[in-house]
XYZ file of C-alpha atoms in Angstrom:
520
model
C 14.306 17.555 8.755
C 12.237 20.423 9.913
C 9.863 19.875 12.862
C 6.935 20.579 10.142
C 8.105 18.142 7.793
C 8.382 15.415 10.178
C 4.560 16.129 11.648
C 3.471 15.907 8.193
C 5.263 12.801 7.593
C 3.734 11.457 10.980
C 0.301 12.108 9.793
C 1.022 10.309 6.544
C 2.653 7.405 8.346
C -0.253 7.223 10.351
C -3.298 7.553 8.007
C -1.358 4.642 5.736
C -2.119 2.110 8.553
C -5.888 2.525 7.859
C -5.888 3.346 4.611
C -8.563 1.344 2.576
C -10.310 0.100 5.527
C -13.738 2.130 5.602
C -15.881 -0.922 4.830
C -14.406 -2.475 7.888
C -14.758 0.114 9.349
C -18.203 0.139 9.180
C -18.525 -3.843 10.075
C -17.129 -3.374 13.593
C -19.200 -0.188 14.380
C -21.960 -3.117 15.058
C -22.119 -4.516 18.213
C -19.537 -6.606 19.643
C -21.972 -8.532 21.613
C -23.849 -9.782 18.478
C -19.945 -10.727 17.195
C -19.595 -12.585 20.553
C -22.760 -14.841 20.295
C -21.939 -16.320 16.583
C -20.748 -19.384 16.991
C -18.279 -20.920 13.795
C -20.896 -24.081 14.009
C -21.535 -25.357 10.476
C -25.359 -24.582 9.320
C -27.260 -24.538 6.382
C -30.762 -23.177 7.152
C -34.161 -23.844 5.882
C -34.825 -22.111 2.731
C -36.419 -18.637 3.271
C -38.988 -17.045 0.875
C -38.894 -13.569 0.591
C -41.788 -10.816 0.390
C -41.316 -11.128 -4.013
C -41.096 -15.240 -3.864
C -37.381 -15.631 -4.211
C -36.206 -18.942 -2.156
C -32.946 -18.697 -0.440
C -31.146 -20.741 1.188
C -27.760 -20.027 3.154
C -24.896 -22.288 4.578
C -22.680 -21.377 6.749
C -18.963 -21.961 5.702
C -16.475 -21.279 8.857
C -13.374 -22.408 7.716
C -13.521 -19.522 4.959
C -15.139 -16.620 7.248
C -17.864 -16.872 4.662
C -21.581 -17.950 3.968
C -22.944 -19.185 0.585
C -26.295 -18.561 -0.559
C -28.301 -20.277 -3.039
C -30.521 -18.542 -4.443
C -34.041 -19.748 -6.710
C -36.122 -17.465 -8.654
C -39.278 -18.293 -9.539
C -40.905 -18.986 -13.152
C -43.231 -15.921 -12.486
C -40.725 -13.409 -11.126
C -38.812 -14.321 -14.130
C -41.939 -13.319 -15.979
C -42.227 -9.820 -14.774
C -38.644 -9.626 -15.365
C -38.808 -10.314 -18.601
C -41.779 -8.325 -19.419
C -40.050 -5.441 -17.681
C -37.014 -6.215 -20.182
C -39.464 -5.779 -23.433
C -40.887 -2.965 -22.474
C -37.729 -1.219 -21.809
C -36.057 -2.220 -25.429
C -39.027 -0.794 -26.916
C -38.452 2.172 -24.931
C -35.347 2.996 -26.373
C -34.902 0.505 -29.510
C -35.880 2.414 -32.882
C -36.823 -0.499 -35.763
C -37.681 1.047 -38.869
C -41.826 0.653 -39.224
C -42.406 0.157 -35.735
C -42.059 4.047 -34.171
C -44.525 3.518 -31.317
C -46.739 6.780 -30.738
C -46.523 5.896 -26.574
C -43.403 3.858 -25.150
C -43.389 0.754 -23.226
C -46.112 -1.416 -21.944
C -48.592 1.583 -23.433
C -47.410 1.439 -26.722
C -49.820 0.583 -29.537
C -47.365 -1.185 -31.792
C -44.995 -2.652 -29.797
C -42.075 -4.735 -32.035
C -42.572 -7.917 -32.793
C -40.415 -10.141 -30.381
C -38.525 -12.030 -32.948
C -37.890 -8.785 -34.707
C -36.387 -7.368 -31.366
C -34.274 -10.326 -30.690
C -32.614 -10.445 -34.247
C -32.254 -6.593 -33.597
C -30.750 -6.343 -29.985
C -29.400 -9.877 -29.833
C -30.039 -12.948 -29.058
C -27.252 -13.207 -25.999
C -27.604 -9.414 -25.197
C -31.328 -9.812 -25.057
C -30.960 -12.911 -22.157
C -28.034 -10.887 -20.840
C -30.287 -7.687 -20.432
C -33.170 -10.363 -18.722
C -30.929 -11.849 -16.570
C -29.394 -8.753 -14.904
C -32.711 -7.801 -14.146
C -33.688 -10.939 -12.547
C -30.415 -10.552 -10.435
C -31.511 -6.876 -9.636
C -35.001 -7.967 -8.117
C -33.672 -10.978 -6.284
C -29.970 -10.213 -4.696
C -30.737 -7.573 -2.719
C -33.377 -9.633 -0.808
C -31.495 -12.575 -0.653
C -28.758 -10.015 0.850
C -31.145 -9.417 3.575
C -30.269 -12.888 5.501
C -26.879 -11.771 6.291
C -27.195 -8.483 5.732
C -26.543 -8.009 9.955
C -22.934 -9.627 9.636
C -21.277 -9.089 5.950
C -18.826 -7.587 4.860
C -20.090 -4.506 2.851
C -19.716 -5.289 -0.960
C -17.783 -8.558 -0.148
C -20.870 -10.487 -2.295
C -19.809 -12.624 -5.329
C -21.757 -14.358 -7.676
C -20.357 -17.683 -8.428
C -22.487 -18.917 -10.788
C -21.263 -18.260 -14.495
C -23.187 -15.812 -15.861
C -24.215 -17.702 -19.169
C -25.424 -20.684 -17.412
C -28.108 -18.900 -15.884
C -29.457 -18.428 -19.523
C -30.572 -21.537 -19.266
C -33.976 -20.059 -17.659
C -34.547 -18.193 -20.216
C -35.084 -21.453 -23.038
C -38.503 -20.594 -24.352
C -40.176 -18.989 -27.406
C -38.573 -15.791 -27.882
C -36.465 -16.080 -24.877
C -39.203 -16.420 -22.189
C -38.716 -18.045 -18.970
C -38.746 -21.843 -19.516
C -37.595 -23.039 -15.519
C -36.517 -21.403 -12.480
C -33.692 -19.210 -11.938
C -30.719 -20.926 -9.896
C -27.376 -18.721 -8.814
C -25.401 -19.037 -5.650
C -23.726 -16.281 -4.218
C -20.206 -15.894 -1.547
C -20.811 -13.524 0.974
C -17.697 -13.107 3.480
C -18.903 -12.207 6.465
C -17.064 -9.481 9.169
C -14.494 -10.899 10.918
C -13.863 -12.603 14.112
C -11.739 -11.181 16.011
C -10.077 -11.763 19.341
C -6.600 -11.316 21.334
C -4.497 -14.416 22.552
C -2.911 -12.346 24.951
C -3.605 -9.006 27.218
C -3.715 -6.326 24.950
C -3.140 -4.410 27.440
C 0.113 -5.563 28.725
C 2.006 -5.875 25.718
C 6.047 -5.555 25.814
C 8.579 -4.092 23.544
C 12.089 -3.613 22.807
C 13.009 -0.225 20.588
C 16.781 0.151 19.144
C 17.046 3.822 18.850
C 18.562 5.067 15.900
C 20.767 8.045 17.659
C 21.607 9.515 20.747
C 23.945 12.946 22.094
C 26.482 11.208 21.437
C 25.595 10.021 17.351
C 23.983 13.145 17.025
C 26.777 15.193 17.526
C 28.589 13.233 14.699
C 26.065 13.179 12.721
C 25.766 16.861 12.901
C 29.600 16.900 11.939
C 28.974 14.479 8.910
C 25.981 16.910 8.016
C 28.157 19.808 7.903
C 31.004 18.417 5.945
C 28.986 17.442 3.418
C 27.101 20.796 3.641
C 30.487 22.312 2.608
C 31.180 19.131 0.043
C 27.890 20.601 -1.830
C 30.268 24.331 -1.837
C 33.002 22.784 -2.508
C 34.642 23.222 -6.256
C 36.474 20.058 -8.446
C 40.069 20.517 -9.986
C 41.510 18.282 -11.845
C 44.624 16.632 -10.793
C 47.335 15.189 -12.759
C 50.355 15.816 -10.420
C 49.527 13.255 -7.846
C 48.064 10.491 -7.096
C 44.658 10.105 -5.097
C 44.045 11.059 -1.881
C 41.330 10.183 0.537
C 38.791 12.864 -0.073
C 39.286 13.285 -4.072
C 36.253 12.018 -6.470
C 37.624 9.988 -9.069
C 36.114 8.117 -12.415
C 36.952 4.660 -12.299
C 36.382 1.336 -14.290
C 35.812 -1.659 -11.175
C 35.935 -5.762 -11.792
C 35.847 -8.364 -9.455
C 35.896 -12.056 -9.763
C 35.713 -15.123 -6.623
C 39.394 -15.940 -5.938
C 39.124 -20.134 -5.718
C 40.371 -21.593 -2.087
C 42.859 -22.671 -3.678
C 44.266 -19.166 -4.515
C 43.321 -19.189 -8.715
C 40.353 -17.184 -10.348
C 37.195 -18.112 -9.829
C 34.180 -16.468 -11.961
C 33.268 -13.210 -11.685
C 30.771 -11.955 -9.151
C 27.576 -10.406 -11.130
C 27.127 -7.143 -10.638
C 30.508 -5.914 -9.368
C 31.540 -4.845 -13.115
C 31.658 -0.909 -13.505
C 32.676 1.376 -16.097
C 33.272 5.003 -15.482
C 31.832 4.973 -12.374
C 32.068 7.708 -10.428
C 34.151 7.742 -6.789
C 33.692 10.129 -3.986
C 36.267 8.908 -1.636
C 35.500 11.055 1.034
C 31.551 9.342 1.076
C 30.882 8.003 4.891
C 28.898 5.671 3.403
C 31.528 3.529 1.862
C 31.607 -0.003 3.707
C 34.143 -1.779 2.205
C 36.502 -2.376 4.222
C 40.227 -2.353 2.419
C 39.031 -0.208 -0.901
C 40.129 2.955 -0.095
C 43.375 1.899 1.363
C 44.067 -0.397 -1.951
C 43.222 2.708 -3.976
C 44.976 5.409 -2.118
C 48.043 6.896 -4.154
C 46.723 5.387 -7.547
C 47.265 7.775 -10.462
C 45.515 8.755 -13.607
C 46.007 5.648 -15.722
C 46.908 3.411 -13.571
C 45.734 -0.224 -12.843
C 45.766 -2.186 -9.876
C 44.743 -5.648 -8.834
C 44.045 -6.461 -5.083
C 42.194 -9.100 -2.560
C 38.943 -8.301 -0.739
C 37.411 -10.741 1.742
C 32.957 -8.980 1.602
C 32.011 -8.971 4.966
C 29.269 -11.297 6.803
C 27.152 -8.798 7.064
C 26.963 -7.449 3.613
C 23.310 -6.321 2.539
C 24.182 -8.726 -1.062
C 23.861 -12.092 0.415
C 25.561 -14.234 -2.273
C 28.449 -12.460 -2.121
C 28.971 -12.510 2.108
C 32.382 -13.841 3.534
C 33.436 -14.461 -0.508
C 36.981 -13.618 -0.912
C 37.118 -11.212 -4.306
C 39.916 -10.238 -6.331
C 39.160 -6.079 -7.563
C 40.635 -4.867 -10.299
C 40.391 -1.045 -10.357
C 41.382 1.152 -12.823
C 41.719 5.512 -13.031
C 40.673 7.039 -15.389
C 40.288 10.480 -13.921
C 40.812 12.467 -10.402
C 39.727 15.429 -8.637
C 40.821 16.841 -6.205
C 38.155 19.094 -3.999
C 39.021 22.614 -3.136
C 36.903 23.726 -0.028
C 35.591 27.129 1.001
C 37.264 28.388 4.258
C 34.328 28.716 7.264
C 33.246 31.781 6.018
C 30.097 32.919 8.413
C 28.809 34.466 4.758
C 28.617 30.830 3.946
C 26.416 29.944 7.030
C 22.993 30.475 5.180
C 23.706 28.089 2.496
C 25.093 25.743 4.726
C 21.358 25.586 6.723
C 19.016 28.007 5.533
C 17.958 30.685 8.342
C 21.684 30.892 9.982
C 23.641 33.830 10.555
C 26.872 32.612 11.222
C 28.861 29.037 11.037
C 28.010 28.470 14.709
C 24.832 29.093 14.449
C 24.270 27.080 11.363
C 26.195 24.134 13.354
C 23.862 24.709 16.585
C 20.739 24.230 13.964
C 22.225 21.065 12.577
C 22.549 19.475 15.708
C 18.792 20.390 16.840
C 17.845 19.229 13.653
C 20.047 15.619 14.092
C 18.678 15.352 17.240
C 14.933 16.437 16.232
C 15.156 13.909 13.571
C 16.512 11.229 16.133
C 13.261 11.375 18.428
C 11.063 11.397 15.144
C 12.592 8.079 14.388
C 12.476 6.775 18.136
C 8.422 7.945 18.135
C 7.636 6.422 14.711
C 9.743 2.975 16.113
C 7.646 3.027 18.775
C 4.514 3.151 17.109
C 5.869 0.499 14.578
C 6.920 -2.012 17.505
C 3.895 -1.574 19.235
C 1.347 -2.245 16.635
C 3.457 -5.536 15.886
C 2.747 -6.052 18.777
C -0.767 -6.016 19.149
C -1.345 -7.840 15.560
C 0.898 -10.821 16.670
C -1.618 -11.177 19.210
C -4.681 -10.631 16.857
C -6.737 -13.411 16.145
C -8.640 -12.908 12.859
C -9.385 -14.227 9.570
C -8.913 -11.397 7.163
C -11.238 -11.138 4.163
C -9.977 -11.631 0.739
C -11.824 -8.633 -0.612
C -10.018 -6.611 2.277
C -6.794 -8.126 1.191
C -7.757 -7.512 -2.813
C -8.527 -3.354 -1.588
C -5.795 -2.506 0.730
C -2.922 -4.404 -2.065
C -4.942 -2.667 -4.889
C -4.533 0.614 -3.247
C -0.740 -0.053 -1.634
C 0.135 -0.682 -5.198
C -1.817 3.003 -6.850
C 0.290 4.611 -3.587
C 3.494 3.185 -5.402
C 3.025 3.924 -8.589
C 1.582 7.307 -8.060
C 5.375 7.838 -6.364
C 7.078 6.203 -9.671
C 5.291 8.683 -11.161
C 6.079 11.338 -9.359
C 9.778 10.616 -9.605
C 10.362 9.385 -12.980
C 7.248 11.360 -14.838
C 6.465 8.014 -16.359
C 4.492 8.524 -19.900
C 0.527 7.994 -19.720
C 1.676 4.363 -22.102
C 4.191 3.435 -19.349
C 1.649 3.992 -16.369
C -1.277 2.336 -18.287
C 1.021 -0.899 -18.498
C 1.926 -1.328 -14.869
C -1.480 -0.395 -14.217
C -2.673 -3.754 -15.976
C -4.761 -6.232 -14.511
C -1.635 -8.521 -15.027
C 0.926 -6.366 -13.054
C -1.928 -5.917 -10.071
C -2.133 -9.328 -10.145
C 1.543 -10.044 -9.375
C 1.754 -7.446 -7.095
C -1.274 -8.949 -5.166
C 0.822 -12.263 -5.572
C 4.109 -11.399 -4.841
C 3.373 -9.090 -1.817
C 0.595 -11.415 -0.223
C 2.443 -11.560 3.395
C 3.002 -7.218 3.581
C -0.565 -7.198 2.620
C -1.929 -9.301 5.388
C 0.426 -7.692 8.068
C -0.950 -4.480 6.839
C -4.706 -5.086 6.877
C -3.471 -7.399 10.617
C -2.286 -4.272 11.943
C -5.294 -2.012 10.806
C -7.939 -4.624 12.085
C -6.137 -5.170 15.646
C -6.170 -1.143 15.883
C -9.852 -0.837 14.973
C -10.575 -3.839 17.980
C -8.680 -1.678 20.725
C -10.532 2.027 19.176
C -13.888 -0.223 19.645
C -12.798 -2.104 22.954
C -11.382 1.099 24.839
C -14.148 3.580 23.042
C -11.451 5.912 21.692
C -13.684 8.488 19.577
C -12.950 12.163 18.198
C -14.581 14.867 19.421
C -15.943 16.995 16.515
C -13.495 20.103 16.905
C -10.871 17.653 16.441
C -12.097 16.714 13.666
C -13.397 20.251 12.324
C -9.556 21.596 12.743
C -8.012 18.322 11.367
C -10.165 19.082 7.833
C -9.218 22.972 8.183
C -6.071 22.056 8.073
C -5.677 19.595 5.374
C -8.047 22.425 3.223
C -5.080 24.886 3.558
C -2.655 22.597 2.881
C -4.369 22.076 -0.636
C -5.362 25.391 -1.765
C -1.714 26.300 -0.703
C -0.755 24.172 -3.815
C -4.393 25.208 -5.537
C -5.124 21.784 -5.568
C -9.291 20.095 -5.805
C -10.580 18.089 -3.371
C -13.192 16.600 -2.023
C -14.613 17.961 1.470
C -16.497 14.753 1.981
C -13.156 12.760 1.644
C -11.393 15.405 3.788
C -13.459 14.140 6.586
C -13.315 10.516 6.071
C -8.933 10.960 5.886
C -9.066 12.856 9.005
C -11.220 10.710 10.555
C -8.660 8.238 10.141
C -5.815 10.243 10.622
C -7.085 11.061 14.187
C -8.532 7.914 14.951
C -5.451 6.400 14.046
C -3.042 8.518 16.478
C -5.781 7.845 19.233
C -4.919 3.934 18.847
C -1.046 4.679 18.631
C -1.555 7.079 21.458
C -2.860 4.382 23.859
C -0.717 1.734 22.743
C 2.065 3.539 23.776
C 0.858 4.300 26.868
C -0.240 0.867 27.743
C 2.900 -0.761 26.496
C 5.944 -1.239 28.377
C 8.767 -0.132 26.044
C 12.511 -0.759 26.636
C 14.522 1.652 24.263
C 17.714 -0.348 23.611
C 20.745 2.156 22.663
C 22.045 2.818 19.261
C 24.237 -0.222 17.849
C 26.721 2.712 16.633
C 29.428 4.389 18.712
């Protein structure tokens, strides 16, 4: 991985922490004091008339980091509501005999009400006068905890049709009082059970000199595996090294020695063998298979491993049957240093292309350690973070973690517009939501406990930072000659820089022991 490639990935990993989290953002810009003085004391409040009439009044509900309002509008509001409702069907409603020659509350032959109701609707007509009775109270109403919500976090939990109700009278006037109540989560409280600032960690790194250098080796021959050319071979049989097609069964042998059934998934037909693969961790396949010819068919026991990634298969004894149906035998270049470019672009000669592995390997190594770092100490800090996250914060960052995956299905499979509009269903959200509830919270954990240290330790961006952060990402798109927004540039690389400012301190407030690789 180039050093370029693994910045960029950096950024990305980095930005993806905070993703989705502007509105909260925003909530703990406000001052911490005020956040310190609320107490989670269980309240409702005298009703409160605002400057139009509307009586609301809000309790307090701790237990779900939340307040409910309830929320009254008067007969006479209603009134002007409704009237405001008329005037604007007859506005834009066109009833044959009625053209009025002004619009609105000036028009000289406005229709007649029952002939506007039959005309617009009976339900769309209270629909239409209820939205606008909810558009001249909420936002007042809003206004009592308007200095500790969550932005857009406001739900209306009143069914919509039962507030019809107020609307009984002749021709859909108001007959009684409007009556909704509304959820309003509130920012959250946040605090640290332990000293953020002497958190501890243990990091296994991935590599060291002495994995890199075989990794470099493992890089190369497969570098010259990629070169390499496939004969066919019918004079022998296999060798360690050859590919091979293959049919593969296995079945549970019984303790007491018989056949068992057979273990799902383990059933392969023409499957195709590279024997010389590193990544082959079954221990006794390749010896049971070496020598086998074209044609022939073996049977031989397997005990999986405890440690096998498939869990109801670990410490199973398994009886493979394996049968070949073709081989090849590979037929490698000789170290040519003509061959040194293909082998890692840029080299001139074998041992130079060997010395770039190796920098590479080892590049990629510290990458790792870095991003494990950054990993271990942000699970760190959320273990310690104290907070009840929002459902709406929960609902946005899974909504958006699941558009992030299946803009990379698309990407990789070019899924058809039909196939995308199906996982993008309200149904498959849903389930996603559902089934990834706990990566969620850790997520939105992590983000919130980073946003408390920027805020506690007053971590900011200067704006050159910032201005070279957006100049960059603008090259990067019209490199590809793709839109964007400038606006959102901003906001990303706010983030982005915000972001490595948190991970930056972290690090440098957290005593890390690097544990060596668990590989020889």
């Amino acid at each position: 991985m180039s050093t370029s490639t693994m910045i960029s990935a950096s950024t990305r990993e980095l930005t993806s922490v905070r993703a989705s989290h502007k509105k909260l953002h925003a909530s703990l810009a406000r001052s911490v004091t005020r956040r310190a003085t609320r107490t989670r004391a269980s309240a409702t409040t005298a009703p409160v008339t605002t400057p139009s009439g509307v009586i609301v009044e809000r309790e307090d509900l701790p237990e779900q980091g939340s307040v409910k309002l309830s929320v009254r509008v008067p007969e006479a509001l209603l009134q002007k509501c409704y009237d405001a409702v008329v005037n604007g069907f007859n506005d834009t409603v066109t009833v044959p005999g009625f053209n009025a020659s002004k619009k609105g509350e000036k028009a000289k032959n406005k229709i007649p009400m029952q002939l506007l109701i039959n005309h617009v609707g009976k339900k769309e007509f209270k629909s239409a006068c209820v939205e606008e009775a909810l558009q001249n109270s909420l936002p007042e109403a809003m206004e009592l905890v308007s200095a500790n919500a969550l932005q857009d976090s406001e739900r209306i939990t009143t069914h919509f049709l039962d507030m019809f109700e107020a609307f009984g009278g002749m021709h859909s006037r108001p007959s009684e009082d409007l009556k909704y109540e509304v959820l309003v989560e509130l920012e959250p409280m946040i605090s640290f059970t332990g000293d953020y600032k002497a958190l501890s960690v243990k990091v296994q790194s991935l590599g060291d000199d002495n994995t890199a250098e075989k990794d470099a080796e493992v890089f190369y021959k497969n570098a010259l595996k990629d070169l390499s050319t496939l004969r066919v071979c019918v004079d022998r049989g296999l060798v360690i090294g050859d590919a091979a097609v293959v049919d593969v069964d296995a079945i549970r042998v019984n303790d007491d020695g018989t056949d068992g059934e057979p273990l799902g998934g383990m059933k392969q037909d023409n499957f195709q063998l590279d024997t010389g693969d590193e990544n082959i961790k079954l221990p006794g396949l390749l010896e049971n298979i070496e020598g086998m010819e074209v044609g022939e068919k073996k049977s031989f026991e397997i005990t999986f491993p405890g440690d096998w990634p498939q869990a109801y298969v670990r410490n199973v004894k398994a009886r493979f049957t394996v049968t070949v149906k073709e081989l090849f035998a590979r037929e490698f270049p000789k170290d040519d240093d003509k061959l040194a470019d293909k082998i890692f672009p840029g080299s001139t000669s074998i041992a130079d292309a060997k010395e770039k592995i190796l920098e590479s390997v080892k590049a990629k190594n510290k990458f790792d350690l870095e991003r494990a770092i950054d990993e271990a100490c942000v699970d760190a800090l959320a273990e310690i973070c104290d907070v009840r996250i929002p459902r709406s914060l929960i609902e946005e960052q899974g909504r958006n973690m699941y558009s992030e995956q299946l803009l990379a299905m698309q990407v990789k499979q070019k899924m058809s517009p039909k196939a995308l509009e199906s996982l993008a269903s309200a149904k498959m959200v849903n389930e996603y939501l559902t089934k990834q509830k706990n990566e969620i919270e850790k997520v939105c954990r992590r983000t919130i406990a980073c946003e408390q240290v920027i805020k506690l330790e007053n971590l900011s961006v200067t704006g050159e930072e910032l201005h070279a952060e957006v100049e960059k990402a603008k090259s990067e798109f019209e490199e590809f000659g793709t839109e964007y927004n400038e606006n959102q540039l901003y906001v990303q690389a706010q983030e982005t820089l915000e972001a490595k400012l948190a991970f930056k301190w972290l690090k440098e407030n957290c005593k890390v022991e690097i544990l060596p690789p668990s590989r020889n």
